[in-house]
Amino acid sequence: MAKLKALFLWGWNWVLWFWRIISRPSAYLSLGFLTIGGFICGVLFWGGFNTALEVTNTEKFCTSCHEMRDNVYQELTQTVHFSNRSGVRATCPDCHVPHEWTDKIARKMQASKEVWGKIFGTISTRQKFLDHRLELA
């Protein structure tokens, strides 16, 4: 308990120190430099965020965990969505990720529940997957 309290106090002192640094006016850097630097950092953050968002919208990412690869993906390979006369395949994000940006972000936040299930083994076996299938759908 004492270690936890010490860790909390260290973290709180760090937050206070950081707040004191960023809340004071800059003595050495101009407002223009800080504005341009903030803009560049914002563009880099937005680019990285969008890149990560697009990477998580691929079938390769969807089937990267064994729960999806061993259960749902195997079922998909047997359907017309996977192989049909026209040769056009439907991938996971086509149906399971909304196309509007705000809806997509909301769905990604909901998907954090699935990550939680992955970490704690909620659907680690075929039987567990079948038991939770309706709430996952």
Coordinates of C-alpha atoms in Angstrom, one line a residue:
M1 CA 0.0 0.0 0.0
A2 CA 2.9 2.4 0.8
K3 CA 4.4 1.7 -2.6
L4 CA 1.1 2.5 -4.3
K5 CA 0.8 5.8 -2.4
A6 CA 4.4 6.7 -3.2
L7 CA 3.8 6.0 -6.9
F8 CA 0.6 8.1 -6.9
L9 CA 2.4 11.0 -5.2
W10 CA 5.2 10.8 -7.7
G11 CA 2.8 10.8 -10.6
W12 CA 0.8 13.7 -9.1
N13 CA 4.0 15.7 -8.5
W14 CA 5.0 15.1 -12.1
V15 CA 1.6 16.3 -13.4
L16 CA 1.8 19.4 -11.3
W17 CA 5.3 20.1 -12.5
F18 CA 4.2 19.6 -16.1
W19 CA 1.2 21.9 -15.6
R20 CA 3.4 24.6 -14.2
I21 CA 5.7 24.4 -17.2
I22 CA 2.9 24.6 -19.8
S23 CA 0.7 27.2 -18.1
R24 CA 3.3 29.9 -17.9
P25 CA 4.1 32.2 -20.8
S26 CA 7.2 31.2 -22.7
A27 CA 10.3 33.3 -21.9
Y28 CA 12.4 32.0 -24.8
L29 CA 10.1 31.0 -27.7
S30 CA 7.9 33.3 -29.7
L31 CA 4.2 32.9 -30.0
G32 CA 4.6 32.3 -33.7
F33 CA 7.0 29.5 -33.2
L34 CA 4.7 27.9 -30.6
T35 CA 1.7 28.3 -33.0
I36 CA 3.5 26.8 -36.0
G37 CA 5.0 24.0 -33.8
G38 CA 1.5 23.2 -32.4
F39 CA 0.1 23.2 -36.0
I40 CA 2.8 20.8 -37.2
C41 CA 2.3 18.5 -34.1
G42 CA -1.5 18.6 -34.8
V43 CA -1.0 17.6 -38.4
L44 CA 1.4 14.7 -37.4
F45 CA -1.0 13.5 -34.8
W46 CA -4.0 13.6 -37.2
G47 CA -2.0 11.8 -39.9
G48 CA -0.9 9.1 -37.4
F49 CA -4.5 8.8 -36.1
N50 CA -6.0 8.4 -39.5
T51 CA -3.3 5.9 -40.5
A52 CA -4.0 3.8 -37.5
L53 CA -7.7 4.0 -38.2
E54 CA -7.3 2.8 -41.7
V55 CA -4.9 -0.1 -40.7
T56 CA -7.6 -1.3 -38.2
N57 CA -10.1 -1.3 -41.1
T58 CA -8.5 -4.2 -43.0
E59 CA -9.4 -7.8 -43.1
K60 CA -5.8 -8.7 -42.2
F61 CA -6.1 -6.8 -38.9
C62 CA -9.6 -8.3 -38.2
T63 CA -8.3 -11.8 -38.5
S64 CA -5.0 -11.2 -36.7
C65 CA -6.3 -12.7 -33.5
H66 CA -7.0 -16.4 -33.3
E67 CA -10.5 -16.0 -32.1
M68 CA -11.6 -14.3 -35.3
R69 CA -9.3 -16.4 -37.6
D70 CA -10.5 -19.7 -36.1
N71 CA -14.2 -18.9 -35.7
V72 CA -15.7 -16.2 -37.9
Y73 CA -13.2 -16.2 -40.7
Q74 CA -13.6 -19.9 -41.3
E75 CA -17.3 -19.5 -41.6
L76 CA -16.8 -16.5 -44.0
T77 CA -14.7 -18.7 -46.3
Q78 CA -17.7 -20.9 -46.9
T79 CA -20.1 -18.1 -47.9
V80 CA -20.8 -16.3 -51.1
H81 CA -19.2 -13.2 -49.6
F82 CA -15.8 -14.8 -49.9
S83 CA -16.1 -16.5 -53.2
N84 CA -18.6 -15.8 -55.9
R85 CA -19.0 -15.7 -59.7
S86 CA -18.2 -12.0 -60.0
G87 CA -14.9 -12.3 -58.2
V88 CA -15.7 -9.4 -55.9
R89 CA -15.2 -10.2 -52.2
A90 CA -16.8 -8.5 -49.2
T91 CA -14.3 -8.0 -46.4
C92 CA -15.1 -7.6 -42.7
P93 CA -15.0 -3.8 -42.6
D94 CA -17.4 -3.5 -45.6
C95 CA -20.2 -4.6 -43.3
H96 CA -19.0 -4.3 -39.8
V97 CA -17.5 -0.8 -39.8
P98 CA -19.7 2.2 -40.5
H99 CA -18.6 4.5 -43.4
E100 CA -19.4 7.8 -41.8
W101 CA -16.5 9.1 -39.7
T102 CA -18.4 9.8 -36.4
D103 CA -20.1 6.4 -36.6
K104 CA -16.8 4.8 -37.3
I105 CA -15.2 6.4 -34.3
A106 CA -18.1 5.3 -32.1
R107 CA -17.8 1.7 -33.4
K108 CA -14.0 1.7 -32.7
M109 CA -14.8 2.7 -29.1
Q110 CA -17.3 -0.1 -28.8
A111 CA -14.6 -2.5 -30.2
S112 CA -12.5 -1.8 -27.1
K113 CA -14.9 -4.1 -25.3
E114 CA -13.8 -6.9 -27.7
V115 CA -10.1 -6.1 -26.9
W116 CA -11.1 -6.5 -23.2
G117 CA -12.6 -9.9 -24.0
K118 CA -9.4 -10.9 -25.9
I119 CA -7.2 -9.9 -22.9
F120 CA -9.3 -11.7 -20.4
G121 CA -10.1 -14.8 -22.5
T122 CA -13.8 -14.3 -22.7
I123 CA -13.9 -15.9 -26.1
S124 CA -10.6 -17.9 -26.1
T125 CA -12.2 -21.2 -27.1
R126 CA -14.8 -22.2 -29.7
Q127 CA -17.4 -23.0 -27.1
K128 CA -16.9 -19.7 -25.3
F129 CA -17.2 -17.9 -28.6
L130 CA -20.5 -19.7 -29.4
D131 CA -21.8 -18.9 -25.9
H132 CA -21.2 -15.2 -26.4
R133 CA -22.0 -15.0 -30.1
L134 CA -25.3 -13.2 -29.8
E135 CA -23.9 -10.4 -27.6
L136 CA -20.8 -10.1 -30.0
A137 CA -23.0 -9.8 -33.1

